[in-house]
Amino acid sequence: MPASPTSSIFSKTSTRTMSISSSRHDVHQDETAELAERGYFNENTAPAALERHTALARAFINEHAAFGRRVVLVTSGGTTVPLEKQTVRFIDNFSAGTRGATSAEYFLEAGYAVLFLHRQFSLLPYSRHYSHATDCFLDFLHEASDGNVVANDQYREKMVKVLRQYNSAKQQNLLLTLPFTTINDYLFELRVIAQLMRPLGPNGLLYLAAAVSDFFVPPERMVEHKIQSTNAVEKQTGKGKDKSDHTPGQDEEAFDNFDSSPEVPRSKRLIVDLDPVPKFLKNLVDGWAPEGMIVSFKLETDPEILVHKAQYSLERYQHHLVIGNLLSTRKWEVVFVTPQAKNEWVRVPRHRRKNALDGIEDMVGIAAKSAEVGYKPLEMGDLAEGEPELEIESLIIPAVQALHTSHINKVEKI
Ligand code: PMT
């Protein structure tokens, strides 16, 4: 159940400074958020797996809450936007889940229990080292003379390390992986898990790295069957013909996908009409997980607006940390935007950057320059040449962990 507007405003952990005008504004924002929530979850159908996932998440969270352990919900990968109820076509995005899967490993290393809410078939902690199309696990193995399958010499050390970490997380029940596919699955799962995390109080951390679609087709506008690209069925059966919509001559036009002629009539185009997805960060902050620490990500492609958009998001939702990243440099630098501190850049030193096919290294530093005149970005100390490649998540997670410790201390003092 969502919290009432009044209770959320006076929530113990709220970081906002109250004034009469801002509280009125907050009440309005809370009411809008609550209406959006009620509307969305009433009008859309819960995913079939929700009940099972809820039971698994509840048992996992309660077990770790009993030990007083920190639990992080890591969201990861992209959400799909189906265009048909019996879905053949959907809109998707670029995210492979690298940020989420890598972060989950470093959270486990830092002693957290990790609930990993991820896009089905996207990268998973530990297996990510061997499951990507460019790192096919079969290339790491060979058949020995005795018929056993063994790791190739040059990879064995790393494989053993990864395997031990994976088995240790599994044996201690420190990692629960739950999949989603559509934007709707994601929103239902996020709400339920965030609410289940309440008993953790400030020990709960929500780390929202999933690339969530901002637009969707609402159920009342979604067609049941595969959208047709030709009117061949209509012509034979008369099915779907709406006489009021008849434009003389148009429905006689024969057209199929194999006809690439420039004569393709405008009426045969597919126009997709999407509604905005309600931004549930407000509900998350005030109602679903009011004591937990909330970290959201802000992804942009334009360096000129990244820091501004991250600051705007923090002001609007009043949570604890926004991590800004650019699509082209996300593997090498991010910016931490918090209410307490100046923006801080976390950056992988040049000679320890892993080559990323989808990155543009020359763009590193541009967003910092655009945002702050004369600001000296935080670089890691110089490291000797030849050191191994560094994953940026190995720098992000300890920094998030330190902020989480301050958050816990602050809440416990109140
Ligand atoms: O998977 P990788 O290839 O490694 O890429 C990682 C990443 C770039 C996807 C990741 O680092 C990242 O930036 N994730 C967030 C991208 C995003 O969805 O940004 P946004 O501006 O649309 O959303 C801002 C925040 O609000 C996000 O934390 C999102 O989880 C949250 N949100 C978004 C929409 C919505 N309806 N409700 C939300 O709560």
Coordinates of C-alpha atoms and ligand atoms in Angstrom, one line a residue:
M1 CA 0.0 0.0 0.0
P2 CA 1.3 3.5 -0.8
A3 CA 2.0 5.8 2.2
S4 CA -0.4 8.6 2.7
P5 CA 0.7 12.0 1.5
T6 CA 1.0 13.3 5.1
S7 CA 3.0 10.4 6.5
S8 CA 5.5 10.5 3.6
I9 CA 6.1 14.2 4.1
F10 CA 7.0 13.7 7.7
S11 CA 9.0 10.6 7.0
K12 CA 11.9 10.4 9.4
T13 CA 14.6 10.2 6.7
S14 CA 13.3 13.0 4.5
T15 CA 16.2 15.2 3.5
R16 CA 14.1 18.1 2.4
T17 CA 14.0 21.4 4.3
M18 CA 10.4 22.2 5.1
S19 CA 8.8 25.6 4.3
I20 CA 5.1 26.4 4.0
S21 CA 5.3 26.8 0.2
S22 CA 7.5 23.8 -0.4
S23 CA 5.3 21.6 1.8
R24 CA 2.3 22.6 -0.3
H25 CA 4.2 21.8 -3.4
D26 CA 5.2 18.4 -1.9
V27 CA 1.6 17.6 -0.9
H28 CA 0.6 18.2 -4.5
Q29 CA 3.5 16.1 -5.8
D30 CA 2.7 13.3 -3.4
E31 CA -1.0 13.3 -4.4
T32 CA 0.0 13.2 -8.1
A33 CA 2.4 10.4 -7.5
E34 CA -0.2 8.4 -5.5
L35 CA -2.8 8.9 -8.2
A36 CA -0.3 7.8 -10.9
E37 CA 0.5 4.7 -8.9
R38 CA -3.1 3.7 -8.3
G39 CA -3.9 4.3 -11.9
Y40 CA -1.0 2.4 -13.3
F41 CA -1.3 -0.7 -11.1
N42 CA -5.1 -0.9 -11.4
E43 CA -5.1 -0.7 -15.2
N44 CA -2.2 -3.0 -15.9
T45 CA -2.0 -6.7 -15.2
A46 CA 0.6 -8.1 -12.8
P47 CA 3.1 -10.5 -14.4
A48 CA 2.4 -14.2 -13.9
A49 CA 5.7 -14.7 -12.0
L50 CA 5.0 -12.0 -9.5
E51 CA 3.7 -14.2 -6.7
R52 CA 6.5 -16.7 -7.0
H53 CA 9.1 -13.9 -7.1
T54 CA 7.5 -12.2 -4.1
A55 CA 7.8 -15.3 -2.0
L56 CA 11.5 -15.8 -3.0
A57 CA 12.3 -12.1 -2.3
R58 CA 10.5 -12.1 1.0
A59 CA 12.4 -15.2 2.3
F60 CA 15.7 -13.8 1.0
I61 CA 15.2 -10.4 2.6
N62 CA 13.9 -11.7 5.9
E63 CA 16.9 -14.1 6.2
H64 CA 19.4 -11.3 5.8
A65 CA 17.4 -8.8 7.9
A66 CA 17.6 -11.3 10.7
F67 CA 21.4 -11.2 10.5
G68 CA 21.3 -7.3 10.3
R69 CA 23.0 -7.6 7.0
R70 CA 22.9 -4.9 4.3
V71 CA 20.8 -5.9 1.3
V72 CA 21.0 -4.1 -2.1
L73 CA 18.4 -4.4 -4.8
V74 CA 20.3 -4.0 -8.1
T75 CA 18.2 -3.4 -11.2
S76 CA 19.8 -4.2 -14.4
G77 CA 19.3 -4.4 -18.2
G78 CA 16.7 -2.9 -20.4
T79 CA 12.9 -3.2 -20.3
T80 CA 10.9 -4.1 -23.4
V81 CA 7.8 -2.2 -24.6
P82 CA 5.5 -4.8 -26.3
L83 CA 3.4 -3.5 -29.2
E84 CA 1.0 -6.5 -29.2
K85 CA -0.7 -8.5 -26.4
Q86 CA 0.5 -11.7 -28.0
T87 CA 3.8 -10.1 -28.5
V88 CA 5.7 -10.5 -31.7
R89 CA 7.2 -7.0 -31.8
F90 CA 8.5 -4.8 -29.1
I91 CA 10.7 -1.8 -28.6
D92 CA 13.9 -2.4 -26.7
N93 CA 17.1 -0.5 -25.7
F94 CA 20.8 -0.9 -25.8
S95 CA 21.5 -2.1 -22.2
A96 CA 23.3 -5.4 -21.9
G97 CA 23.2 -5.2 -18.1
T98 CA 27.0 -4.8 -17.7
R99 CA 26.7 -2.0 -15.1
G100 CA 24.2 -4.0 -13.0
A101 CA 25.9 -7.4 -13.2
T102 CA 29.4 -5.9 -12.5
S103 CA 28.1 -3.8 -9.7
A104 CA 26.4 -6.8 -8.1
E105 CA 29.8 -8.6 -7.9
Y106 CA 31.4 -5.7 -6.1
F107 CA 28.5 -5.4 -3.7
L108 CA 28.9 -9.1 -2.9
E109 CA 32.6 -8.5 -2.3
A110 CA 31.7 -5.6 0.0
G111 CA 29.5 -7.9 2.2
Y112 CA 26.0 -7.1 0.8
A113 CA 23.3 -9.6 0.1
V114 CA 22.2 -8.9 -3.5
L115 CA 18.8 -9.1 -5.0
F116 CA 19.4 -8.9 -8.7
L117 CA 16.3 -7.8 -10.7
H118 CA 17.4 -8.1 -14.2
R119 CA 16.2 -8.3 -17.8
Q120 CA 15.9 -12.0 -18.7
F121 CA 18.9 -13.3 -20.6
S122 CA 21.0 -10.1 -19.9
L123 CA 24.3 -10.4 -18.2
L124 CA 24.5 -12.0 -14.7
P125 CA 27.0 -11.6 -12.0
Y126 CA 30.0 -14.0 -12.4
S127 CA 28.7 -15.7 -15.5
R128 CA 29.0 -12.4 -17.3
H129 CA 32.7 -13.1 -17.8
Y130 CA 31.9 -16.0 -20.0
S131 CA 28.5 -15.4 -21.5
H132 CA 28.8 -12.4 -23.7
A133 CA 28.9 -12.9 -27.4
T134 CA 32.5 -11.7 -27.5
D135 CA 33.5 -14.0 -24.6
C136 CA 31.9 -17.3 -25.5
F137 CA 32.6 -19.7 -22.7
L138 CA 33.5 -22.5 -25.2
D139 CA 36.5 -20.5 -26.2
F140 CA 37.9 -20.8 -22.7
L141 CA 37.8 -24.6 -22.6
H142 CA 39.3 -27.6 -24.3
E143 CA 39.0 -31.4 -24.2
A144 CA 41.9 -33.1 -22.4
S145 CA 43.4 -36.4 -23.6
D146 CA 41.3 -38.2 -20.9
G147 CA 38.1 -36.8 -22.3
N148 CA 37.6 -34.3 -19.5
V149 CA 36.6 -30.7 -20.3
V150 CA 39.2 -28.4 -18.8
A151 CA 40.0 -24.7 -18.8
N152 CA 42.7 -23.4 -21.1
D153 CA 45.9 -22.6 -19.2
Q154 CA 45.9 -18.9 -19.7
Y155 CA 42.3 -18.5 -18.3
R156 CA 42.4 -21.0 -15.5
E157 CA 43.5 -18.7 -12.7
K158 CA 40.7 -16.2 -13.4
M159 CA 38.1 -18.9 -14.0
V160 CA 38.9 -20.6 -10.6
K161 CA 38.6 -17.2 -8.9
V162 CA 35.3 -16.4 -10.5
L163 CA 33.9 -19.9 -9.9
R164 CA 34.9 -19.7 -6.2
Q165 CA 33.2 -16.3 -5.8
Y166 CA 30.1 -17.5 -7.5
N167 CA 29.9 -20.7 -5.4
S168 CA 30.5 -18.8 -2.2
A169 CA 27.7 -16.4 -3.0
K170 CA 25.4 -19.3 -3.8
Q171 CA 26.3 -21.4 -0.7
Q172 CA 25.7 -18.4 1.6
N173 CA 22.5 -17.5 -0.2
L174 CA 23.8 -14.0 -0.8
L175 CA 22.5 -13.7 -4.4
L176 CA 19.0 -13.9 -5.6
T177 CA 18.4 -13.4 -9.3
L178 CA 14.9 -12.5 -10.5
P179 CA 14.1 -11.8 -14.2
F180 CA 11.8 -9.3 -15.9
T181 CA 11.2 -8.7 -19.5
T182 CA 8.7 -5.9 -20.1
I183 CA 8.4 -2.5 -18.6
N184 CA 5.2 -3.7 -16.9
D185 CA 7.0 -6.7 -15.3
Y186 CA 9.7 -4.4 -14.1
L187 CA 7.4 -1.9 -12.4
F188 CA 5.3 -4.5 -10.6
E189 CA 8.4 -6.3 -9.4
L190 CA 10.2 -3.1 -8.3
R191 CA 7.2 -2.0 -6.3
V192 CA 6.8 -5.3 -4.5
I193 CA 10.5 -5.8 -3.7
A194 CA 10.9 -2.2 -2.5
Q195 CA 8.0 -2.6 -0.2
L196 CA 9.4 -5.9 1.1
M197 CA 12.7 -4.2 1.9
R198 CA 11.1 -1.9 4.4
P199 CA 11.9 -4.0 7.4
L200 CA 15.6 -3.6 6.6
G201 CA 15.3 0.1 7.4
P202 CA 18.4 2.1 6.4
N203 CA 20.3 -1.2 5.8
G204 CA 18.3 -1.5 2.5
L205 CA 19.9 0.0 -0.6
L206 CA 18.2 0.4 -4.0
Y207 CA 20.6 0.8 -6.8
L208 CA 18.6 1.4 -10.0
A209 CA 20.9 0.7 -12.9
A210 CA 18.2 -0.7 -15.2
A211 CA 17.5 1.2 -18.4
V212 CA 13.8 1.7 -18.0
S213 CA 11.6 2.7 -20.9
D214 CA 10.0 6.1 -20.5
F215 CA 7.1 5.2 -22.9
F216 CA 4.7 2.3 -23.3
V217 CA 1.5 1.2 -25.0
P218 CA -1.3 1.2 -22.4
P219 CA -3.4 -2.0 -22.4
E220 CA -6.6 -0.3 -23.8
R221 CA -4.7 0.6 -26.9
M222 CA -2.7 -2.6 -27.4
V223 CA -3.9 -4.9 -30.1
E224 CA -4.3 -8.6 -29.3
H225 CA -2.7 -10.1 -32.4
K226 CA 0.4 -9.4 -34.5
I227 CA 0.2 -6.1 -36.3
Q228 CA -0.3 -6.8 -39.9
S229 CA 1.8 -5.2 -42.6
T230 CA -0.5 -6.2 -45.5
N231 CA -4.2 -6.1 -45.8
A232 CA -4.3 -9.6 -47.4
V233 CA -6.4 -11.1 -44.6
E234 CA -8.8 -8.2 -44.6
K235 CA -9.3 -8.6 -48.3
Q236 CA -10.1 -12.3 -48.0
T237 CA -12.2 -12.2 -44.9
G238 CA -13.4 -8.7 -44.6
K239 CA -12.2 -8.9 -41.0
G240 CA -11.1 -5.7 -39.3
K241 CA -12.7 -3.5 -42.0
D242 CA -14.1 -0.3 -40.7
K243 CA -16.5 1.1 -43.2
S244 CA -16.5 4.6 -41.6
D245 CA -12.8 4.7 -42.2
H246 CA -13.0 4.0 -45.9
T247 CA -11.0 6.2 -48.3
P248 CA -11.9 5.5 -51.9
G249 CA -9.2 3.6 -53.7
Q250 CA -7.0 3.0 -50.6
D251 CA -8.1 -0.4 -49.5
E252 CA -7.7 -1.7 -53.0
E253 CA -4.0 -1.0 -52.9
A254 CA -2.0 -4.2 -52.8
F255 CA 1.2 -3.9 -50.7
D256 CA 3.5 -6.3 -49.1
N257 CA 6.9 -6.0 -47.5
F258 CA 8.7 -7.4 -50.5
D259 CA 7.6 -4.4 -52.5
S260 CA 10.3 -1.8 -52.0
S261 CA 8.9 0.6 -54.5
P262 CA 8.8 4.3 -53.5
E263 CA 5.1 4.1 -54.2
V264 CA 4.5 2.8 -50.7
P265 CA 1.4 4.7 -49.6
R266 CA 1.5 6.7 -46.4
S267 CA -1.5 4.8 -45.1
K268 CA 0.6 1.6 -44.8
R269 CA 3.1 3.1 -42.4
L270 CA 3.0 1.9 -38.8
I271 CA 2.6 4.8 -36.4
V272 CA 3.2 3.9 -32.8
D273 CA 1.5 6.0 -30.2
L274 CA 3.1 5.7 -26.8
D275 CA 2.1 7.1 -23.4
P276 CA 4.6 8.2 -20.8
V277 CA 5.4 5.7 -18.1
P278 CA 4.8 7.3 -14.7
K279 CA 8.0 8.1 -12.9
F280 CA 7.8 6.0 -9.7
L281 CA 10.9 7.3 -8.1
K282 CA 8.8 9.7 -6.0
N283 CA 6.7 6.7 -4.7
L284 CA 9.9 4.8 -4.1
V285 CA 11.4 7.5 -2.0
D286 CA 8.4 8.4 0.1
G287 CA 6.2 5.3 0.1
W288 CA 7.7 2.1 -1.0
A289 CA 11.1 2.2 0.8
P290 CA 11.2 5.3 2.9
E291 CA 14.2 4.5 5.0
G292 CA 16.4 2.7 2.5
M293 CA 19.0 4.6 0.5
I294 CA 18.1 5.2 -3.1
V295 CA 20.6 5.5 -5.9
S296 CA 19.3 6.2 -9.3
F297 CA 21.2 6.6 -12.6
K298 CA 20.9 9.3 -15.2
L299 CA 21.8 8.4 -18.7
E300 CA 22.3 11.0 -21.4
T301 CA 24.1 11.2 -24.7
D302 CA 24.7 15.0 -24.7
P303 CA 27.6 16.0 -22.4
E304 CA 26.2 19.6 -22.1
I305 CA 23.1 18.4 -20.2
L306 CA 24.2 15.4 -18.1
V307 CA 25.1 17.1 -14.8
H308 CA 22.1 19.5 -15.1
K309 CA 19.7 16.5 -15.6
A310 CA 21.2 14.6 -12.8
Q311 CA 20.9 17.5 -10.4
Y312 CA 17.3 18.1 -11.6
S313 CA 16.4 14.4 -10.9
L314 CA 17.9 14.7 -7.3
E315 CA 16.0 17.9 -6.6
R316 CA 12.7 16.5 -8.0
Y317 CA 12.7 13.2 -6.2
Q318 CA 14.7 14.1 -3.1
H319 CA 16.6 10.8 -2.9
H320 CA 20.2 10.3 -1.9
L321 CA 22.4 9.9 -5.0
V322 CA 22.2 10.2 -8.7
I323 CA 25.0 8.7 -10.7
G324 CA 25.2 10.4 -14.1
N325 CA 26.7 8.7 -17.1
L326 CA 27.1 9.3 -20.8
L327 CA 26.3 6.5 -23.2
S328 CA 29.7 7.0 -24.9
T329 CA 31.9 7.1 -21.8
R330 CA 29.9 5.1 -19.2
K331 CA 32.6 2.4 -18.9
W332 CA 35.3 5.0 -17.9
E333 CA 33.6 7.9 -16.0
V334 CA 30.5 8.7 -14.0
V335 CA 29.5 11.7 -11.9
F336 CA 28.1 11.4 -8.3
V337 CA 25.5 14.0 -7.6
T338 CA 24.4 14.2 -3.9
P339 CA 22.6 16.8 -1.8
Q340 CA 25.7 17.2 0.4
A341 CA 28.6 17.5 -1.9
K342 CA 29.9 19.1 -5.0
N343 CA 29.6 16.9 -8.0
E344 CA 32.3 14.3 -7.9
W345 CA 33.7 12.5 -11.0
V346 CA 34.8 8.9 -10.7
R347 CA 37.1 8.1 -13.5
V348 CA 39.2 5.1 -14.5
P349 CA 42.8 6.2 -15.2
R350 CA 43.6 6.3 -18.9
H351 CA 46.0 3.4 -19.0
R352 CA 43.7 1.1 -17.0
R353 CA 40.7 1.6 -19.3
K354 CA 39.3 -1.4 -21.0
N355 CA 38.6 -0.9 -24.6
A356 CA 34.9 -0.7 -25.3
L357 CA 33.7 -1.1 -28.8
D358 CA 30.6 1.0 -28.1
G359 CA 32.5 3.8 -26.3
I360 CA 34.2 7.1 -27.5
E361 CA 37.3 7.6 -25.3
D362 CA 37.9 11.2 -26.5
M363 CA 34.6 12.2 -24.9
V364 CA 35.9 11.5 -21.4
G365 CA 36.1 14.8 -19.4
I366 CA 33.8 16.8 -21.8
A367 CA 30.7 16.6 -19.6
A368 CA 32.8 17.8 -16.6
K369 CA 34.1 20.7 -18.5
S370 CA 30.6 21.6 -19.8
A371 CA 29.1 21.6 -16.3
E372 CA 31.7 23.4 -14.1
V373 CA 34.1 26.1 -15.2
G374 CA 37.4 25.6 -13.6
Y375 CA 36.4 22.4 -11.8
K376 CA 39.2 19.9 -11.4
P377 CA 37.7 16.4 -11.9
L378 CA 38.6 13.7 -9.5
E379 CA 41.1 11.4 -11.1
M380 CA 42.4 8.3 -9.4
G381 CA 46.1 8.5 -8.5
D382 CA 48.6 7.6 -11.2
L383 CA 49.1 3.9 -11.5
A384 CA 52.0 2.2 -13.0
E385 CA 51.7 1.3 -16.7
G386 CA 51.0 -2.3 -17.4
E387 CA 48.6 -2.7 -14.5
P388 CA 45.4 -4.7 -15.3
E389 CA 42.3 -3.1 -16.6
L390 CA 40.0 -1.6 -14.0
E391 CA 36.3 -1.9 -14.1
I392 CA 34.7 1.4 -13.1
E393 CA 32.3 -0.4 -10.8
S394 CA 35.2 -1.3 -8.6
L395 CA 35.5 2.4 -7.9
I396 CA 31.7 3.2 -7.8
I397 CA 30.7 0.5 -5.3
P398 CA 33.1 1.5 -2.4
A399 CA 32.0 5.1 -2.9
V400 CA 28.3 4.1 -2.7
Q401 CA 29.1 1.9 0.3
A402 CA 30.6 4.9 2.1
L403 CA 27.6 7.0 1.4
H404 CA 25.4 4.2 2.6
T405 CA 27.3 4.0 5.9
S406 CA 26.7 7.8 6.4
H407 CA 23.0 7.3 5.5
I408 CA 22.7 4.5 8.1
N409 CA 24.4 6.5 10.8
K410 CA 22.2 9.5 10.1
V411 CA 19.0 7.5 10.3
E412 CA 20.1 5.7 13.4
K413 CA 20.8 9.0 15.1
I414 CA 17.3 10.4 14.5
Ligands
PMT1 O1 23.8 -2.0 -19.1 P1 24.9 -1.2 -19.5 O2 25.2 -1.3 -21.0 O3 26.1 -1.4 -18.7 O4 24.4 0.4 -19.3 C1 24.3 0.9 -18.0 C2 23.3 2.0 -18.1 C3 23.8 3.2 -18.9 C4 21.9 1.6 -18.6 C5 23.1 2.5 -16.6 O5 24.4 3.0 -16.1 C6 22.1 3.7 -16.5 O6 22.4 4.8 -16.6 N1 20.8 3.3 -16.1 C7 19.7 4.2 -16.0 C8 19.2 4.6 -17.4 C9 17.9 5.3 -17.3 O7 16.9 4.6 -17.5 O8 17.9 6.6 -17.1 P2 16.5 7.4 -17.0 O9 16.9 8.8 -17.1 O10 15.5 7.0 -18.0 O11 15.9 7.1 -15.6 C10 16.4 7.7 -14.4 C11 16.2 6.8 -13.2 O12 14.8 6.7 -12.9 C12 16.8 5.4 -13.4 O13 17.5 5.1 -12.2 C13 15.5 4.5 -13.6 O14 15.8 3.2 -13.0 C14 14.4 5.3 -12.8 N2 13.1 5.2 -13.5 C15 13.0 5.4 -14.8 C16 11.7 5.3 -15.4 C17 10.6 5.1 -14.6 N3 9.4 5.0 -15.1 N4 10.7 4.9 -13.3 C18 12.0 5.0 -12.7 O15 12.1 4.9 -11.5

